Amino acid sequence: MSERVDVRKTYKLYVGGAFPRSESGRTYEVTSSRGAFLANAALASRKDARDAVRAARSAQPGWASATAYNRGQVLYRVAELLEGRRAQFVADVTAGEGLSAARAEAAVSAAIDRWVWYAGWADKVAQVAGNANPVAGPYFNLSSPEPTGVVGIVAPQRSSLLGLVSVLAPVIVTGNTAVVISSQQRPLPAITLGEVLATSDVPGGVVNVLTGKTAEVAPILASHMDVNALDLAGAAESDGVTWGELEALAADTVKRVRRPEADTEPTWRTDQSIGQILAFTETKTVWHPKGM
Amino acid sequence: MSAFEYAPAPESRAVVDIASSYGLFINGEFTEGSAGSLKTINPATEEALAEVAVADESDVDRAVAAARRAQEKVWGPMPGSERAKYLYRIARLLAERSREFAVLETLDNGKPIRESRDVDVPLASAYFFYYAGWADKLDHAGFGANPQPHGVVGQVIPWNFPLLMLSWKIAPALATGNTVVLKPAETTPLTALLFAELVQQAGLPAGVVNIVTGAGATGAAVVGHRDVDKVAFTGSTAVGKGIAKQIAGTRKHATLELGGKAANIVFADAPIDQAVEGIVNGIFFNQGQVCCAGSRVLVEESMHDELIDRLKARLGTLRLGDPMDKNTDIGAINSARQLQRISDLSDAGEAEGAVRWSADCAIPENGFWFPPTVFTQVSAAHRIAREEIFGPVLSVLTFRTPAEAIAKANNTPYGLSAGVWTEKGSRILWMADRLRAGVVWANTFNKFDPTSPFGGYKESGYGREGGRQGLGPYLVEGSTR
């Protein structure tokens, strides 16, 4: 009797809550760290990037107006589902990053724990980063952080799940929506994360995942007039990408830009901070007179 | 209603001695500039006030080197409690010499003495007093334990609030342990240079504050200097974008406070007399040369005609003229160039079909003046509804529902400020949540305070000045970009 032939997955983009192929019809081969064929991933085009921005913009007001408690619950639910898909993530990370089984397990565990950590900030960040201001006059005056809007993320190239979670979760926890360009060589965990998000309670369009050539898609996001901010965490090690050039493109629309911290990517083992959240928020200050 | 007759009530200019020429303030002393000089004039009379040195790259290099030495050897290592006392001294000295600063500001800028005396100078002192107290409490500011300064900060400020913008820039930078090289605007350098004298009186260590005067090239040299760690800029969005581009790919941090096109939204249930005062204060304060000016009034349709009638009546009582007169409401436009821009955009408003009305007031023969002007029948596509005019020109649009008001208010690349006028508290909070602007004034407008963060969304810039949040951009741990 012959062995069973396994059913392989088709990896597609995740845009607006759906899984389209690239409108360009293009794909590229994804291999393991040892060069074995893993999948054909969608090779996103400029048009796919623009579609993703439109989906992110449409979803943003609704996501931002959900209560912080609700956003916290929805994101915590994602962690529950990540735990349930742990085996697949470990397999994806092992194949893509060439880690030992133990290290891949540790990376996936850290990613899930990080997601939980950021989810918990949803209804606390305004208390920690906002405050009343004792102005010299009869006025009520309150400052609080609000989401910046649509954030383009160049995901880390090496750490395909933990790195991705480390930059994505802090963006969406406050009510931003995101267009993620996944790791070019290791895109599979990002698409699997998209599948988790699609079956969770995160509304479609809050997270959009593009796979393909970073050098092709990142400049579209950097110069797009409806993108408010960029996280360039993965730009330092992207083929054919100079992060300073992306930042220069972003200057034309006064985007907030989070630069890569160094020329090489961190391990992401300890990279979680409220600063990562606040980089994609705006302080709003409201005044009102006091009177009888 | 017509304006009451008032006898002239000019403030004396004898309180301030203006030198015929000024050098650059580098390393605690005044020195020559290498790029010649420029003349600064009184925009209300066009008389020359003084010759001011122009700094080139070599002068900026000297200033940055002095700032670096001072930061590493003196100011950085100094305990916060000692830095605080210097800043308290500056706050007190500014208050002591406030009349002198107010007169000089009005002469150089053209703003009414009532404003420089009651707003600009007292607030400048207050910013130093507020940030002085932070210098030894940075551990409690929410940026972690023992947060660190960037080092040398290059600062470029505009001409609309020369001394006040200097205080917004220098006070938090010094409180956090940075040293500064500041370039004032080319048309309003004098209060910054008087401030340099005050820095000497305060006994501030040499090199902690350096002031280099000049025009755009001097500013670009400050921003582009390789040993400047952080840039803080207030000015136009076009220049701000250029700065963001200039520092792209470097490790420099930036705070940008750029332009605005604020909506001042008036609901039919608003307290109308207060709303009219708020609109007037929103767009005619400082001749409308304010980045957060309420330059677009969005009025609920049913209220439109009554509001316009009352507004015109109120504007008829504003007194335009000699900025040194204590009764003056509307002073001079800061420069011929700015006056030209205001005139051009106003002409464009008329050409595009909006209806122009200007208060009937006598315009002095010399100097740069523009009467308070209101445009009605403005559509969202008109240039006067989209572009920052930076002058005493108000565009009035209408809306029918709160959702429409929000859509129109947010329909701009800017996001600096917004105003809401209504008696309904729940509506104020609903609106405030949805307005994409860094400052929302509800039933008030154009209020500023050292404890209150100020800064924009979108193309109005990033970073905050004022308040606890205003410390962050000057600290490594608080610079989230």
PDB file of C-alpha atoms in Angstrom, chain A residues 59-291:
ATOM      1  CA  ALA A  59     -11.255  49.284   8.544  1.00  0.00           C
ATOM      2  CA  GLN A  60      -9.472  51.925  10.624  1.00  0.00           C
ATOM      3  CA  PRO A  61     -12.312  54.087  12.014  1.00  0.00           C
ATOM      4  CA  GLY A  62     -14.317  51.045  13.093  1.00  0.00           C
ATOM      5  CA  TRP A  63     -11.363  49.340  14.761  1.00  0.00           C
ATOM      6  CA  ALA A  64     -10.359  52.559  16.535  1.00  0.00           C
ATOM      7  CA  SER A  65     -13.880  53.181  17.795  1.00  0.00           C
ATOM      8  CA  ALA A  66     -14.227  49.719  19.330  1.00  0.00           C
ATOM      9  CA  THR A  67     -13.881  49.991  23.080  1.00  0.00           C
ATOM     10  CA  ALA A  68     -10.406  49.384  24.395  1.00  0.00           C
ATOM     11  CA  TYR A  69     -11.770  46.482  26.440  1.00  0.00           C
ATOM     12  CA  ASN A  70     -13.190  44.972  23.269  1.00  0.00           C
ATOM     13  CA  ARG A  71      -9.945  45.387  21.322  1.00  0.00           C
ATOM     14  CA  GLY A  72      -8.106  43.762  24.218  1.00  0.00           C
ATOM     15  CA  GLN A  73     -10.451  40.797  24.198  1.00  0.00           C
ATOM     16  CA  VAL A  74     -10.305  40.403  20.426  1.00  0.00           C
ATOM     17  CA  LEU A  75      -6.506  40.428  20.477  1.00  0.00           C
ATOM     18  CA  TYR A  76      -6.342  38.042  23.417  1.00  0.00           C
ATOM     19  CA  ARG A  77      -8.551  35.700  21.412  1.00  0.00           C
ATOM     20  CA  VAL A  78      -5.902  35.770  18.675  1.00  0.00           C
ATOM     21  CA  ALA A  79      -3.365  34.451  21.171  1.00  0.00           C
ATOM     22  CA  GLU A  80      -5.727  31.597  21.997  1.00  0.00           C
ATOM     23  CA  LEU A  81      -5.903  30.676  18.333  1.00  0.00           C
ATOM     24  CA  LEU A  82      -2.135  31.017  17.896  1.00  0.00           C
ATOM     25  CA  GLU A  83      -1.730  28.483  20.668  1.00  0.00           C
ATOM     26  CA  GLY A  84      -4.056  26.140  18.818  1.00  0.00           C
ATOM     27  CA  ARG A  85      -2.030  26.432  15.607  1.00  0.00           C
ATOM     28  CA  ARG A  86       1.295  26.113  17.432  1.00  0.00           C
ATOM     29  CA  ALA A  87       2.352  22.958  15.564  1.00  0.00           C
ATOM     30  CA  GLN A  88       2.026  24.588  12.185  1.00  0.00           C
ATOM     31  CA  PHE A  89       3.881  27.705  13.298  1.00  0.00           C
ATOM     32  CA  VAL A  90       6.678  25.586  14.707  1.00  0.00           C
ATOM     33  CA  ALA A  91       6.891  23.701  11.425  1.00  0.00           C
ATOM     34  CA  ASP A  92       6.886  26.954   9.383  1.00  0.00           C
ATOM     35  CA  VAL A  93       9.501  28.587  11.595  1.00  0.00           C
ATOM     36  CA  THR A  94      11.669  25.471  11.663  1.00  0.00           C
ATOM     37  CA  ALA A  95      11.650  25.148   7.895  1.00  0.00           C
ATOM     38  CA  GLY A  96      12.051  28.848   7.115  1.00  0.00           C
ATOM     39  CA  GLU A  97      14.519  29.929   9.763  1.00  0.00           C
ATOM     40  CA  GLY A  98      16.440  26.661  10.016  1.00  0.00           C
ATOM     41  CA  LEU A  99      16.038  26.528  13.781  1.00  0.00           C
ATOM     42  CA  SER A 100      16.209  23.405  15.883  1.00  0.00           C
ATOM     43  CA  ALA A 101      12.844  22.103  17.034  1.00  0.00           C
ATOM     44  CA  ALA A 102      13.502  23.391  20.552  1.00  0.00           C
ATOM     45  CA  ARG A 103      14.444  26.876  19.370  1.00  0.00           C
ATOM     46  CA  ALA A 104      11.493  27.046  17.032  1.00  0.00           C
ATOM     47  CA  GLU A 105       9.222  26.048  19.932  1.00  0.00           C
ATOM     48  CA  ALA A 106      10.777  28.793  22.027  1.00  0.00           C
ATOM     49  CA  ALA A 107      10.299  31.383  19.284  1.00  0.00           C
ATOM     50  CA  VAL A 108       6.643  30.460  18.838  1.00  0.00           C
ATOM     51  CA  SER A 109       6.056  30.522  22.591  1.00  0.00           C
ATOM     52  CA  ALA A 110       7.675  33.934  22.839  1.00  0.00           C
ATOM     53  CA  ALA A 111       5.533  35.202  19.967  1.00  0.00           C
ATOM     54  CA  ILE A 112       2.329  34.022  21.636  1.00  0.00           C
ATOM     55  CA  ASP A 113       3.363  35.483  24.982  1.00  0.00           C
ATOM     56  CA  ARG A 114       4.240  38.770  23.313  1.00  0.00           C
ATOM     57  CA  TRP A 115       0.858  38.905  21.658  1.00  0.00           C
ATOM     58  CA  VAL A 116      -0.773  38.468  25.063  1.00  0.00           C
ATOM     59  CA  TRP A 117       1.473  41.185  26.539  1.00  0.00           C
ATOM     60  CA  TYR A 118       0.481  43.730  23.921  1.00  0.00           C
ATOM     61  CA  ALA A 119      -3.202  42.722  23.980  1.00  0.00           C
ATOM     62  CA  GLY A 120      -3.255  43.608  27.657  1.00  0.00           C
ATOM     63  CA  TRP A 121      -2.163  47.169  26.909  1.00  0.00           C
ATOM     64  CA  ALA A 122      -5.359  47.964  24.970  1.00  0.00           C
ATOM     65  CA  ASP A 123      -7.189  49.438  27.937  1.00  0.00           C
ATOM     66  CA  LYS A 124      -4.124  50.681  29.841  1.00  0.00           C
ATOM     67  CA  VAL A 125      -2.067  52.668  27.384  1.00  0.00           C
ATOM     68  CA  ALA A 126      -4.235  55.790  27.665  1.00  0.00           C
ATOM     69  CA  GLN A 127      -3.888  55.683  31.443  1.00  0.00           C
ATOM     70  CA  VAL A 128      -0.123  55.430  31.318  1.00  0.00           C
ATOM     71  CA  ALA A 129       0.579  57.760  28.383  1.00  0.00           C
ATOM     72  CA  GLY A 130      -2.260  60.233  28.898  1.00  0.00           C
ATOM     73  CA  ASN A 131      -2.825  62.706  31.692  1.00  0.00           C
ATOM     74  CA  ALA A 132      -4.748  65.699  32.927  1.00  0.00           C
ATOM     75  CA  ASN A 133      -2.920  69.003  32.582  1.00  0.00           C
ATOM     76  CA  PRO A 134      -3.177  71.595  35.365  1.00  0.00           C
ATOM     77  CA  VAL A 135      -3.367  74.668  33.125  1.00  0.00           C
ATOM     78  CA  ALA A 136      -3.239  78.138  34.667  1.00  0.00           C
ATOM     79  CA  GLY A 137      -6.893  78.965  34.184  1.00  0.00           C
ATOM     80  CA  PRO A 138     -10.445  77.670  34.612  1.00  0.00           C
ATOM     81  CA  TYR A 139     -10.188  74.890  32.054  1.00  0.00           C
ATOM     82  CA  PHE A 140     -10.569  71.143  31.958  1.00  0.00           C
ATOM     83  CA  ASN A 141      -7.594  69.890  29.935  1.00  0.00           C
ATOM     84  CA  LEU A 142      -6.874  66.267  29.088  1.00  0.00           C
ATOM     85  CA  SER A 143      -4.228  64.648  26.884  1.00  0.00           C
ATOM     86  CA  SER A 144      -4.595  61.105  25.589  1.00  0.00           C
ATOM     87  CA  PRO A 145      -2.962  58.934  22.954  1.00  0.00           C
ATOM     88  CA  GLU A 146      -4.900  58.058  19.808  1.00  0.00           C
ATOM     89  CA  PRO A 147      -3.989  55.776  16.910  1.00  0.00           C
ATOM     90  CA  THR A 148      -2.010  57.391  14.091  1.00  0.00           C
ATOM     91  CA  GLY A 149      -4.096  55.703  11.373  1.00  0.00           C
ATOM     92  CA  VAL A 150      -2.810  53.340   8.699  1.00  0.00           C
ATOM     93  CA  VAL A 151       0.667  51.961   9.343  1.00  0.00           C
ATOM     94  CA  GLY A 152       2.881  50.303   6.750  1.00  0.00           C
ATOM     95  CA  ILE A 153       5.130  47.638   8.263  1.00  0.00           C
ATOM     96  CA  VAL A 154       8.254  46.226   6.674  1.00  0.00           C
ATOM     97  CA  ALA A 155       8.411  43.065   8.768  1.00  0.00           C
ATOM     98  CA  PRO A 156      11.724  41.665   9.996  1.00  0.00           C
ATOM     99  CA  GLN A 157      13.387  39.452   7.417  1.00  0.00           C
ATOM    100  CA  ARG A 158      14.935  36.868   9.722  1.00  0.00           C
ATOM    101  CA  SER A 159      12.546  36.426  12.599  1.00  0.00           C
ATOM    102  CA  SER A 160       9.506  35.522  10.566  1.00  0.00           C
ATOM    103  CA  LEU A 161       7.003  35.066  13.389  1.00  0.00           C
ATOM    104  CA  LEU A 162       8.398  36.517  16.640  1.00  0.00           C
ATOM    105  CA  GLY A 163       9.768  39.555  14.800  1.00  0.00           C
ATOM    106  CA  LEU A 164       6.501  40.015  12.958  1.00  0.00           C
ATOM    107  CA  VAL A 165       4.403  39.820  16.115  1.00  0.00           C
ATOM    108  CA  SER A 166       6.797  42.229  17.849  1.00  0.00           C
ATOM    109  CA  VAL A 167       6.046  44.954  15.325  1.00  0.00           C
ATOM    110  CA  LEU A 168       2.441  44.152  14.404  1.00  0.00           C
ATOM    111  CA  ALA A 169       0.752  43.730  17.790  1.00  0.00           C
ATOM    112  CA  PRO A 170       1.845  47.143  19.160  1.00  0.00           C
ATOM    113  CA  VAL A 171       0.555  48.863  16.024  1.00  0.00           C
ATOM    114  CA  ILE A 172      -2.971  47.444  16.075  1.00  0.00           C
ATOM    115  CA  VAL A 173      -3.564  47.399  19.835  1.00  0.00           C
ATOM    116  CA  THR A 174      -4.368  51.134  19.927  1.00  0.00           C
ATOM    117  CA  GLY A 175      -6.697  51.090  16.928  1.00  0.00           C
ATOM    118  CA  ASN A 176      -4.318  51.512  14.001  1.00  0.00           C
ATOM    119  CA  THR A 177      -4.684  49.246  11.002  1.00  0.00           C
ATOM    120  CA  ALA A 178      -1.693  47.753   9.226  1.00  0.00           C
ATOM    121  CA  VAL A 179      -0.353  46.759   5.845  1.00  0.00           C
ATOM    122  CA  VAL A 180       2.442  44.276   6.462  1.00  0.00           C
ATOM    123  CA  ILE A 181       5.105  43.363   3.942  1.00  0.00           C
ATOM    124  CA  SER A 182       6.180  39.971   5.214  1.00  0.00           C
ATOM    125  CA  SER A 183       9.690  38.632   5.289  1.00  0.00           C
ATOM    126  CA  GLN A 184      10.598  38.135   1.644  1.00  0.00           C
ATOM    127  CA  GLN A 185      12.342  34.781   2.039  1.00  0.00           C
ATOM    128  CA  ARG A 186      10.299  33.524   4.979  1.00  0.00           C
ATOM    129  CA  PRO A 187       6.723  34.640   4.286  1.00  0.00           C
ATOM    130  CA  LEU A 188       4.830  31.536   5.366  1.00  0.00           C
ATOM    131  CA  PRO A 189       4.333  32.298   9.077  1.00  0.00           C
ATOM    132  CA  ALA A 190       2.905  35.712   8.120  1.00  0.00           C
ATOM    133  CA  ILE A 191       0.299  34.119   5.880  1.00  0.00           C
ATOM    134  CA  THR A 192      -0.517  31.526   8.507  1.00  0.00           C
ATOM    135  CA  LEU A 193      -0.933  34.388  10.976  1.00  0.00           C
ATOM    136  CA  GLY A 194      -3.329  35.926   8.459  1.00  0.00           C
ATOM    137  CA  GLU A 195      -5.339  32.700   8.511  1.00  0.00           C
ATOM    138  CA  VAL A 196      -5.481  32.901  12.287  1.00  0.00           C
ATOM    139  CA  LEU A 197      -6.642  36.509  12.136  1.00  0.00           C
ATOM    140  CA  ALA A 198      -9.273  35.638   9.526  1.00  0.00           C
ATOM    141  CA  THR A 199     -10.820  33.078  11.835  1.00  0.00           C
ATOM    142  CA  SER A 200     -10.551  35.274  14.909  1.00  0.00           C
ATOM    143  CA  ASP A 201     -12.703  38.305  15.718  1.00  0.00           C
ATOM    144  CA  VAL A 202     -10.262  40.830  14.248  1.00  0.00           C
ATOM    145  CA  PRO A 203     -12.260  42.658  11.571  1.00  0.00           C
ATOM    146  CA  GLY A 204     -11.128  42.214   7.978  1.00  0.00           C
ATOM    147  CA  GLY A 205      -8.777  44.970   6.859  1.00  0.00           C
ATOM    148  CA  VAL A 206      -7.262  45.613  10.291  1.00  0.00           C
ATOM    149  CA  VAL A 207      -4.250  43.523   9.268  1.00  0.00           C
ATOM    150  CA  ASN A 208      -3.312  43.029   5.632  1.00  0.00           C
ATOM    151  CA  VAL A 209      -0.395  40.845   4.635  1.00  0.00           C
ATOM    152  CA  LEU A 210       1.532  41.173   1.397  1.00  0.00           C
ATOM    153  CA  THR A 211       4.172  38.670   0.344  1.00  0.00           C
ATOM    154  CA  GLY A 212       6.695  39.360  -2.369  1.00  0.00           C
ATOM    155  CA  LYS A 213       9.673  41.564  -3.021  1.00  0.00           C
ATOM    156  CA  THR A 214      10.155  44.149  -0.315  1.00  0.00           C
ATOM    157  CA  ALA A 215      12.059  46.396  -2.703  1.00  0.00           C
ATOM    158  CA  GLU A 216       9.075  46.446  -5.027  1.00  0.00           C
ATOM    159  CA  VAL A 217       6.280  47.029  -2.537  1.00  0.00           C
ATOM    160  CA  ALA A 218       7.856  49.100   0.268  1.00  0.00           C
ATOM    161  CA  PRO A 219       8.319  52.272  -1.825  1.00  0.00           C
ATOM    162  CA  ILE A 220       4.606  52.157  -2.692  1.00  0.00           C
ATOM    163  CA  LEU A 221       3.684  52.241   0.988  1.00  0.00           C
ATOM    164  CA  ALA A 222       6.349  54.829   1.788  1.00  0.00           C
ATOM    165  CA  SER A 223       5.015  57.272  -0.776  1.00  0.00           C
ATOM    166  CA  HIS A 224       1.309  56.439  -0.465  1.00  0.00           C
ATOM    167  CA  MET A 225      -0.691  59.502   0.583  1.00  0.00           C
ATOM    168  CA  ASP A 226      -3.107  57.469   2.702  1.00  0.00           C
ATOM    169  CA  VAL A 227      -0.477  55.775   4.848  1.00  0.00           C
ATOM    170  CA  ASN A 228       0.268  57.699   8.048  1.00  0.00           C
ATOM    171  CA  ALA A 229       3.295  55.897   9.399  1.00  0.00           C
ATOM    172  CA  LEU A 230       5.957  53.322   8.609  1.00  0.00           C
ATOM    173  CA  ASP A 231       7.753  50.752  10.712  1.00  0.00           C
ATOM    174  CA  LEU A 232      10.970  49.908   8.869  1.00  0.00           C
ATOM    175  CA  ALA A 233      12.082  47.150  11.275  1.00  0.00           C
ATOM    176  CA  GLY A 234      12.865  44.769   8.414  1.00  0.00           C
ATOM    177  CA  ALA A 235      14.232  47.318   5.960  1.00  0.00           C
ATOM    178  CA  ALA A 236      17.837  47.112   7.134  1.00  0.00           C
ATOM    179  CA  GLU A 237      18.198  43.552   5.910  1.00  0.00           C
ATOM    180  CA  SER A 238      15.884  43.631   2.890  1.00  0.00           C
ATOM    181  CA  ASP A 239      17.427  42.945  -0.521  1.00  0.00           C
ATOM    182  CA  GLY A 240      17.660  46.054  -2.671  1.00  0.00           C
ATOM    183  CA  VAL A 241      16.214  48.312   0.029  1.00  0.00           C
ATOM    184  CA  THR A 242      17.849  51.353   1.629  1.00  0.00           C
ATOM    185  CA  TRP A 243      15.803  52.403   4.630  1.00  0.00           C
ATOM    186  CA  GLY A 244      16.910  56.013   4.285  1.00  0.00           C
ATOM    187  CA  GLU A 245      15.382  56.130   0.812  1.00  0.00           C
ATOM    188  CA  LEU A 246      12.085  54.855   2.169  1.00  0.00           C
ATOM    189  CA  GLU A 247      12.234  57.480   4.909  1.00  0.00           C
ATOM    190  CA  ALA A 248      12.903  60.161   2.293  1.00  0.00           C
ATOM    191  CA  LEU A 249       9.833  59.048   0.319  1.00  0.00           C
ATOM    192  CA  ALA A 250       7.810  59.157   3.532  1.00  0.00           C
ATOM    193  CA  ALA A 251       8.893  62.768   4.150  1.00  0.00           C
ATOM    194  CA  ASP A 252       6.669  64.021   1.348  1.00  0.00           C
ATOM    195  CA  THR A 253       3.605  63.209   3.416  1.00  0.00           C
ATOM    196  CA  VAL A 254       5.164  63.805   6.851  1.00  0.00           C
ATOM    197  CA  LYS A 255       4.798  60.149   7.791  1.00  0.00           C
ATOM    198  CA  ARG A 256       5.943  59.011  11.202  1.00  0.00           C
ATOM    199  CA  VAL A 257       8.846  56.636  10.576  1.00  0.00           C
ATOM    200  CA  ARG A 258      10.231  54.079  12.977  1.00  0.00           C
ATOM    201  CA  ARG A 259      13.729  53.374  11.742  1.00  0.00           C
ATOM    202  CA  PRO A 260      15.519  50.052  12.058  1.00  0.00           C
ATOM    203  CA  GLU A 261      17.527  50.298  15.257  1.00  0.00           C
ATOM    204  CA  ALA A 262      20.725  48.948  13.723  1.00  0.00           C
ATOM    205  CA  ASP A 263      22.068  47.635  10.438  1.00  0.00           C
ATOM    206  CA  THR A 264      21.323  44.109  11.555  1.00  0.00           C
ATOM    207  CA  GLU A 265      18.063  42.856  12.953  1.00  0.00           C
ATOM    208  CA  PRO A 266      17.717  42.129  16.653  1.00  0.00           C
ATOM    209  CA  THR A 267      16.784  38.687  17.927  1.00  0.00           C
ATOM    210  CA  TRP A 268      13.482  40.118  19.224  1.00  0.00           C
ATOM    211  CA  ARG A 269      13.843  38.064  22.403  1.00  0.00           C
ATOM    212  CA  THR A 270      13.374  41.073  24.666  1.00  0.00           C
ATOM    213  CA  ASP A 271      11.972  43.684  22.300  1.00  0.00           C
ATOM    214  CA  GLN A 272       8.645  44.621  23.809  1.00  0.00           C
ATOM    215  CA  SER A 273       7.951  48.083  25.130  1.00  0.00           C
ATOM    216  CA  ILE A 274       5.293  50.719  25.515  1.00  0.00           C
ATOM    217  CA  GLY A 275       7.527  52.901  23.349  1.00  0.00           C
ATOM    218  CA  GLN A 276       6.821  50.541  20.462  1.00  0.00           C
ATOM    219  CA  ILE A 277       3.105  51.229  20.977  1.00  0.00           C
ATOM    220  CA  LEU A 278       3.474  54.990  21.426  1.00  0.00           C
ATOM    221  CA  ALA A 279       5.531  55.334  18.229  1.00  0.00           C
ATOM    222  CA  PHE A 280       2.249  54.912  16.360  1.00  0.00           C
ATOM    223  CA  THR A 281       0.026  57.136  18.447  1.00  0.00           C
ATOM    224  CA  GLU A 282      -0.753  60.840  18.503  1.00  0.00           C
ATOM    225  CA  THR A 283      -1.353  62.847  21.633  1.00  0.00           C
ATOM    226  CA  LYS A 284      -4.666  64.672  21.463  1.00  0.00           C
ATOM    227  CA  THR A 285      -5.334  67.437  23.984  1.00  0.00           C
ATOM    228  CA  VAL A 286      -8.871  68.640  24.645  1.00  0.00           C
ATOM    229  CA  TRP A 287      -9.701  71.896  26.411  1.00  0.00           C
ATOM    230  CA  HIS A 288     -13.021  73.004  27.874  1.00  0.00           C
ATOM    231  CA  PRO A 289     -13.811  75.974  30.120  1.00  0.00           C
ATOM    232  CA  LYS A 290     -15.108  75.409  33.618  1.00  0.00           C
ATOM    233  CA  GLY A 291     -17.954  77.668  34.687  1.00  0.00           C
TER     234      GLY A 291
END
